[in-house]
Short mmCIF file of C-alpha atoms and ligand atoms in Angstrom, two decimals:
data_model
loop_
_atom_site.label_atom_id
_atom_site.label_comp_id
_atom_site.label_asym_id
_atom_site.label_seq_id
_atom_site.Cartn_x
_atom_site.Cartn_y
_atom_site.Cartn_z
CA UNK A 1 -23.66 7.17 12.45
CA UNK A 2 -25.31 6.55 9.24
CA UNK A 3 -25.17 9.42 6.28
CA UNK A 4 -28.90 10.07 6.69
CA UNK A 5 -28.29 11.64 9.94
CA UNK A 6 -26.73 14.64 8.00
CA UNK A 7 -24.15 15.21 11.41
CA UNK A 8 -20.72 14.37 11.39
CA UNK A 9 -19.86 12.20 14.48
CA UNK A 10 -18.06 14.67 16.97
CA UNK A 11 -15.71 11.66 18.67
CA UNK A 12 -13.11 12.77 15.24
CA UNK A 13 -13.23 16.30 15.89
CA UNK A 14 -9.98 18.00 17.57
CA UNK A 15 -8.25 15.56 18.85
CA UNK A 16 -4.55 15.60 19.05
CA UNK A 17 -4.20 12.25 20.31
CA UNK A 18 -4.80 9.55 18.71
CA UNK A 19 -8.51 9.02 19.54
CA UNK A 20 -10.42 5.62 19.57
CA UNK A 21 -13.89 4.90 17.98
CA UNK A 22 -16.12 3.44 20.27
CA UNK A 23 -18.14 2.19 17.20
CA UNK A 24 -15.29 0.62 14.98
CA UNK A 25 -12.73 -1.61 17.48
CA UNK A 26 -9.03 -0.98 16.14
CA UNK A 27 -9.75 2.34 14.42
CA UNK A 28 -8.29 5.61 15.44
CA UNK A 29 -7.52 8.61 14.12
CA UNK A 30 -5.21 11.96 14.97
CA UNK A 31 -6.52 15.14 14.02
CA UNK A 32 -3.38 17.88 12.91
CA UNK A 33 -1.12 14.90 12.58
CA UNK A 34 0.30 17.07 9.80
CA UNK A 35 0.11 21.35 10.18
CA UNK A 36 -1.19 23.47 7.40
CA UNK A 37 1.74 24.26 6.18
CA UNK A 38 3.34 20.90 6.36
CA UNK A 39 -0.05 19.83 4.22
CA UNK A 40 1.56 21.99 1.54
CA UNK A 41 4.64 21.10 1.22
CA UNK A 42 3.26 17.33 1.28
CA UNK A 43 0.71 18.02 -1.05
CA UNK A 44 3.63 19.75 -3.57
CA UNK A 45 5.95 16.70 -3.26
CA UNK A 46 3.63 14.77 -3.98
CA UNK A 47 2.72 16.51 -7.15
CA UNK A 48 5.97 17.04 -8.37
CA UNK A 49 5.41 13.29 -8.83
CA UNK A 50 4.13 11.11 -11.46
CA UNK A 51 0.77 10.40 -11.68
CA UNK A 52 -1.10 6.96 -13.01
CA UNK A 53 -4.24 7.73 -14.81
CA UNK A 54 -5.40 3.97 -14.61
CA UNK A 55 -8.04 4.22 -12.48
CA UNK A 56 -10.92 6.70 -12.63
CA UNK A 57 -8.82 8.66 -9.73
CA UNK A 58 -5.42 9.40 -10.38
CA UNK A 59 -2.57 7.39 -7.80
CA UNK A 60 0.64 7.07 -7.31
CA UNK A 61 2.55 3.56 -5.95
CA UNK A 62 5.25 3.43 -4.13
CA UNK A 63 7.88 0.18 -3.22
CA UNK A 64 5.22 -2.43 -4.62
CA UNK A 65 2.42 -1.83 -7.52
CA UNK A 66 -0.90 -3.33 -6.40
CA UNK A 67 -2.74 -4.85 -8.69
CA UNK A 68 -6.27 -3.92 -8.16
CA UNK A 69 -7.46 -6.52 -10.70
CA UNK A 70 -5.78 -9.39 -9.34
CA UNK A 71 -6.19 -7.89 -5.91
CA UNK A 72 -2.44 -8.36 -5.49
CA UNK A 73 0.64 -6.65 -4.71
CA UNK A 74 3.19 -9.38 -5.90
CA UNK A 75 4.78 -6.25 -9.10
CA UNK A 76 5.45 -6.83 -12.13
CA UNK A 77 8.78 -6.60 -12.25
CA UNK A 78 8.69 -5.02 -15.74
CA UNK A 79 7.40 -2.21 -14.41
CA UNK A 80 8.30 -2.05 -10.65
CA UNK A 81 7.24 0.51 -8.46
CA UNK A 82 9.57 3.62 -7.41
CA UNK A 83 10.60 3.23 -4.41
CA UNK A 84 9.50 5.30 -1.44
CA UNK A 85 10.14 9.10 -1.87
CA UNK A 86 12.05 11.26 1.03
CA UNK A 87 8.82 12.28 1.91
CA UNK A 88 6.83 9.07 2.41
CA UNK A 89 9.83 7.27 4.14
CA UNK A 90 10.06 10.29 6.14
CA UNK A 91 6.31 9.68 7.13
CA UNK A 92 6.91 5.66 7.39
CA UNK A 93 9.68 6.34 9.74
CA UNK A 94 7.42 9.00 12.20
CA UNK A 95 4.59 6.11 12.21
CA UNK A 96 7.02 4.23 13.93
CA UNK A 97 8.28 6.76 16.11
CA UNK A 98 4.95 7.48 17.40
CA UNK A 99 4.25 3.90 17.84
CA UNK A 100 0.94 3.97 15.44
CA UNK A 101 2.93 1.06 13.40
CA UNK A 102 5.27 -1.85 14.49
CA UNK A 103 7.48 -1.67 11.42
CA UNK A 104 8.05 1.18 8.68
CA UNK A 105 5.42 0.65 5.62
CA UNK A 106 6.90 -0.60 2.75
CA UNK A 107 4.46 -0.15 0.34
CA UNK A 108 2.66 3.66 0.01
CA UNK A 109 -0.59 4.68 -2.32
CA UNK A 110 -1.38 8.19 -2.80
CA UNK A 111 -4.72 8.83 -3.85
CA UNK A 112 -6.75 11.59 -5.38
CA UNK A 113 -10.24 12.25 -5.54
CA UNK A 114 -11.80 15.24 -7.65
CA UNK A 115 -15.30 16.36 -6.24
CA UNK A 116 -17.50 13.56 -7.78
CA UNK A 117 -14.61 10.68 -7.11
CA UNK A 118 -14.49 7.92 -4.37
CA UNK A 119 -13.52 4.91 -3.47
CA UNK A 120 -15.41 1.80 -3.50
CA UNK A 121 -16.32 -0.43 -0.35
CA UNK A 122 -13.42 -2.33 0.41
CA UNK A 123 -10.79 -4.43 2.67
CA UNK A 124 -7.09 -3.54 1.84
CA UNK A 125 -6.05 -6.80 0.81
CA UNK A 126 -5.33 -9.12 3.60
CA UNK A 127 -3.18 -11.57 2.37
CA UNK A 128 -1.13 -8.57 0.88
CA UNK A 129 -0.65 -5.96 3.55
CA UNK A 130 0.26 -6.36 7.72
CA UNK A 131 -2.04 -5.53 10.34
CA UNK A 132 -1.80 -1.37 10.32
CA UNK A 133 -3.03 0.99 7.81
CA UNK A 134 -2.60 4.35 8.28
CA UNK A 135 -3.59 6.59 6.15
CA UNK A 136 -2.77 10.80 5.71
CA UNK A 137 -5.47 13.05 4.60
CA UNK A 138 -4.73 16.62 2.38
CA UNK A 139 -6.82 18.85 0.73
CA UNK A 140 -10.59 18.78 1.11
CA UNK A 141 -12.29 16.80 3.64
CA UNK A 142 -14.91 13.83 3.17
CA UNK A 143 -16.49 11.42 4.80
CA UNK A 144 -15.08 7.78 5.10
CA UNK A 145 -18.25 5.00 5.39
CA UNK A 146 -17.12 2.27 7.47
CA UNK A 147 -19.21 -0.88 7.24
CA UNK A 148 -19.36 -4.06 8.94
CA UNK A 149 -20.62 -6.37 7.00
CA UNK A 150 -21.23 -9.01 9.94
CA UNK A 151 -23.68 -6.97 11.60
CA UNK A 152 -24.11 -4.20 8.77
CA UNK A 153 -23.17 -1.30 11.67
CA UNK A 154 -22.09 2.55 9.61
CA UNK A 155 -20.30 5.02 10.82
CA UNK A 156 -19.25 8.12 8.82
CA UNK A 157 -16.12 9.22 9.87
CA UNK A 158 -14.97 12.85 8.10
CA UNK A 159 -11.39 12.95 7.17
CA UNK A 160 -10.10 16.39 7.40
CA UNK A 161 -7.30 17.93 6.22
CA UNK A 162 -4.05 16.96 8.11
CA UNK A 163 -5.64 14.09 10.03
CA UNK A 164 -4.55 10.61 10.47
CA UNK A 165 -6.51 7.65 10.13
CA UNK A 166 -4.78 4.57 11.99
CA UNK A 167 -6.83 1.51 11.10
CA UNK A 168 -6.06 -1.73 13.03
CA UNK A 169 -7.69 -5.08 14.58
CA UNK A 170 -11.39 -5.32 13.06
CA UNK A 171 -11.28 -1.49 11.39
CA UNK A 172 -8.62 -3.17 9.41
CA UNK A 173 -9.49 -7.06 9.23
CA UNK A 174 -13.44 -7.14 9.03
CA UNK A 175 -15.18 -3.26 8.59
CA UNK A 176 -15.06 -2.43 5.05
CA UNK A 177 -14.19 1.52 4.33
CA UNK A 178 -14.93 3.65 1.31
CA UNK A 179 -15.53 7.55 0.44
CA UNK A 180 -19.03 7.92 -1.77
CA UNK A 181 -18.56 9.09 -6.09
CA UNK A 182 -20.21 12.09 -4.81
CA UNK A 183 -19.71 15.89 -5.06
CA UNK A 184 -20.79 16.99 -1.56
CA UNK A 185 -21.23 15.27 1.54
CA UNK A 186 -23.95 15.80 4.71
CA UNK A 187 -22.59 18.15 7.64
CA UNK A 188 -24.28 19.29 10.74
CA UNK A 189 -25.50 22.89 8.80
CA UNK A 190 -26.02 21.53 5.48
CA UNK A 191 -24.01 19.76 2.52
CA UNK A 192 -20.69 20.28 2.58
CA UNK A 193 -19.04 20.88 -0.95
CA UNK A 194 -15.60 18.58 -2.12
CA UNK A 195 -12.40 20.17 -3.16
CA UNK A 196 -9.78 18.08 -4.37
CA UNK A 197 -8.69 15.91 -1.79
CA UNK A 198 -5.15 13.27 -1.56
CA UNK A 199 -4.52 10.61 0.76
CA UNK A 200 -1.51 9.03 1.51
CA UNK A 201 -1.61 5.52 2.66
CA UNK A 202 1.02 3.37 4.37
CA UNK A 203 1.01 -0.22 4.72
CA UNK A 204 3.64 -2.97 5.55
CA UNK A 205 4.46 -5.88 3.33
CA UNK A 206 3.28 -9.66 4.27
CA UNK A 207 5.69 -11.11 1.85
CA UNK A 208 8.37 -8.58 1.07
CA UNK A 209 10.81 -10.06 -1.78
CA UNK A 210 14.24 -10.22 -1.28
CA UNK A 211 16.41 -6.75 -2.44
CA UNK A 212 16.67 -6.62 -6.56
CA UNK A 213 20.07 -6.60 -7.84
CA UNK A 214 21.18 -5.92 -11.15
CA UNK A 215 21.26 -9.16 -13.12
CA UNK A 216 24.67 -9.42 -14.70
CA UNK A 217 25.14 -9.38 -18.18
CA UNK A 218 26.14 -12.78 -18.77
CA UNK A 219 23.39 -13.70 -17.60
CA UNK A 220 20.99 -10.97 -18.36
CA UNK A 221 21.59 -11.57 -22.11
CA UNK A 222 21.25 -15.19 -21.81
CA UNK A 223 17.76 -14.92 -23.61
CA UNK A 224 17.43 -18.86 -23.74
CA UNK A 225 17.67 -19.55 -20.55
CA UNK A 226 15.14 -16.82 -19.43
CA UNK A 227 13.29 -18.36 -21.49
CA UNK A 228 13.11 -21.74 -20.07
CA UNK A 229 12.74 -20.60 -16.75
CA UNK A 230 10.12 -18.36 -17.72
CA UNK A 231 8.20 -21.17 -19.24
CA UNK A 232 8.70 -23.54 -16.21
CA UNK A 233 7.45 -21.83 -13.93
CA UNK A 234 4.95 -20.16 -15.45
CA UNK A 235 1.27 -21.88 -13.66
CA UNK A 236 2.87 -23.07 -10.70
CA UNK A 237 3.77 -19.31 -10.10
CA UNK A 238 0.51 -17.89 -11.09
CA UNK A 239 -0.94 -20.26 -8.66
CA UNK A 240 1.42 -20.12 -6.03
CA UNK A 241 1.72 -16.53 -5.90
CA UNK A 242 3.46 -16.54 -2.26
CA UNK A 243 7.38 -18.11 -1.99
CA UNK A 244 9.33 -18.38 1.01
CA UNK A 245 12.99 -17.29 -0.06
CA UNK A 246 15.85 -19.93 0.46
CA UNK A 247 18.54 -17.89 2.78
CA UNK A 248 21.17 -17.17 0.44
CA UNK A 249 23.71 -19.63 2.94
CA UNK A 250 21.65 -22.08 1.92
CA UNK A 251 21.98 -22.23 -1.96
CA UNK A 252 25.01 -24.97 -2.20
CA UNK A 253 28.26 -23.90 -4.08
CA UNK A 254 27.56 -25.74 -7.00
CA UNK A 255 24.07 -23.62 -7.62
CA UNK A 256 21.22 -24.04 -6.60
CA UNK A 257 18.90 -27.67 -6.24
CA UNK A 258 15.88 -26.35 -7.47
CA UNK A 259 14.53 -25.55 -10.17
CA UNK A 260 15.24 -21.67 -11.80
CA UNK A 261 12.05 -19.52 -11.79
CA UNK A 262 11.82 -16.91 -14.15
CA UNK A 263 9.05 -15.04 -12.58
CA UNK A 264 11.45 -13.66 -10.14
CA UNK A 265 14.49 -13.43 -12.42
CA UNK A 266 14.29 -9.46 -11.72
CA UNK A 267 15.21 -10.56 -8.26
CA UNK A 268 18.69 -12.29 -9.07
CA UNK A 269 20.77 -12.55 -6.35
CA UNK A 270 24.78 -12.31 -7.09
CA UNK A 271 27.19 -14.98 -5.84
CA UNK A 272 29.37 -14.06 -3.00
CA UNK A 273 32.45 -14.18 -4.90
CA UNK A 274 33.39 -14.42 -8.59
CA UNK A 275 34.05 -17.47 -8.41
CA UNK A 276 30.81 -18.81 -7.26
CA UNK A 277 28.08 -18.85 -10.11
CA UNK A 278 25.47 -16.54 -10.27
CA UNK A 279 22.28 -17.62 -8.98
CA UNK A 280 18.22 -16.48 -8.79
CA UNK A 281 16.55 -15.84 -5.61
CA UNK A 282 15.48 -19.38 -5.65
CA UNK A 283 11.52 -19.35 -4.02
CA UNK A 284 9.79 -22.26 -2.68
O1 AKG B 1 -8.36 7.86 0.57
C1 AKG B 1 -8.26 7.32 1.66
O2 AKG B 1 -8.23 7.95 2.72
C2 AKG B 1 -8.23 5.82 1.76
C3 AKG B 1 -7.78 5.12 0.53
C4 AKG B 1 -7.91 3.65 0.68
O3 AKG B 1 -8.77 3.17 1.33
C5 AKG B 1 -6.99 2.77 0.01
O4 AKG B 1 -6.11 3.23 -0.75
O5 AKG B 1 -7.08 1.56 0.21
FE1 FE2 B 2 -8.35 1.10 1.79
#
């Protein structure tokens, strides 16, 4: 249903279950996912957080930056990403539970929009996340535009308070989604004023890196040799952004055959005994 109609389509109202769209294939969504009061205490987690003022609405990222730029969500490992809070992995782990995602997300954005804030139209990067986005919804509710830009089909969905939106198949892959820079939004009596609204969004890594460890400090303070690897890997990295990690039983005793890549020297790897040397996470 397109804005103009000024109704809000009824197929998203008060549903526990997770509830299909006939119009977008692969999206669903749960109304009271989350209770009032479970909002709340959400909502004050959440705040008790840091905020990035990068963006024209404030968010928060969680296990993996994304660069909205580059439209990438490789990190910078000089500034990594927290990892997931209590509450998100608590989340991540009841997506699973409820079988609305395969896997627990690994990377989480939380999002909020002042009256007057939105979201442009968009797909969440495919090369970046899995197949399942699902995303919480606290505070005021808006309307979500879904698009698809093959046959230029709208549909408004409104995202209230406590709801879940579970985006999969071509709601995920092919219909673009955004929320309108606007202050108010049509409903079936009339506009509908914002409040403050957050969303929490989950999403699964396509290339998760292998686990950080501490780089030790022989190495660590071995400033010419981060150097050199720094500068030998520095365009083939840019332009191969994606690197299949050797298995760790694969990196011969002696070190490893190829060449070290400093774009990834936050993700050393240790050697499995003293003896052995130390050696990067070596990508190809
Ligand atoms: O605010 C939302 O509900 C969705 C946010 C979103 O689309 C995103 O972070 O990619
Ligand atoms: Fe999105």
């Amino acid at each position: 249903m397109s804005e103009s109609a000024g109704q809000l389509p009824l197929d998203f109202h008060a549903v526990s279950q997770p509830q299909p769209s006939a119009a977008v294939q692969g999206l669903r969504c749960v109304a009271d996912w989350l209770t009032p009061d479970a909002c709340q205490a959400l909502l004050s987690n959440i705040d008790a957080e840091e905020w990035s003022a990068q963006l024209k609405r404030r968010v928060q990222h969680y296990g993996r930056r994304y660069d909205y730029g580059r439209r990438s969500a490789a990190g910078d490992q000089r500034a990594p990403a927290p990892p997931l809070p209590a509450w998100a992995r608590e989340a991540a782990a009841r997506l699973v539970r409820e079988g609305l995602m395969d896997q627990e997300a690994e990377q989480v954005i939380v999002n909020e929009y002042q009256p007057g804030q939105g979201i442009s139209a968009h797909v969440d990067c495919l090369p970046c996340f899995g197949p399942v986005i699902a995303a919480i919804s606290l505070g005021s509710t808006c309307l979500m535009d879904f698009t698809d830009p093959e046959g230029g089909a709208k549909l408004a969905v409104p995202l209230a308070p406590g709801s879940l939106l579970v985006m999969t198949g071509p709601a995920r892959h092919t219909w673009r989604h955004a929320i309108a820079a606007r202050k108010s939004d049509p409903g079936t009596t009339g506009r509908v004023p914002r409040g403050r609204r957050v969303s929490v969004t989950f999403r699964t890594l396509l290339h998760p890196r292998p686990v950080a460890r501490p780089i030790p400090a022989f190495l660590a303070h071995d400033e010419r040799h981060r150097g050199s690897a720094a500068r030998s890997c520095g365009p083939s990295t840019a332009r191969r952004r994606w690197r299949r990690p050797i298995p760790f039983s694969a990196i011969p005793p002696g070190g490893p055959r190829c060449p070290l890549r400093g774009g990834q020297a936050a993700h050393t790897v240790v050697g499995r005994s003293d003896k052995r040397p130390v050696v990067p996470s070596c990508l190809v």
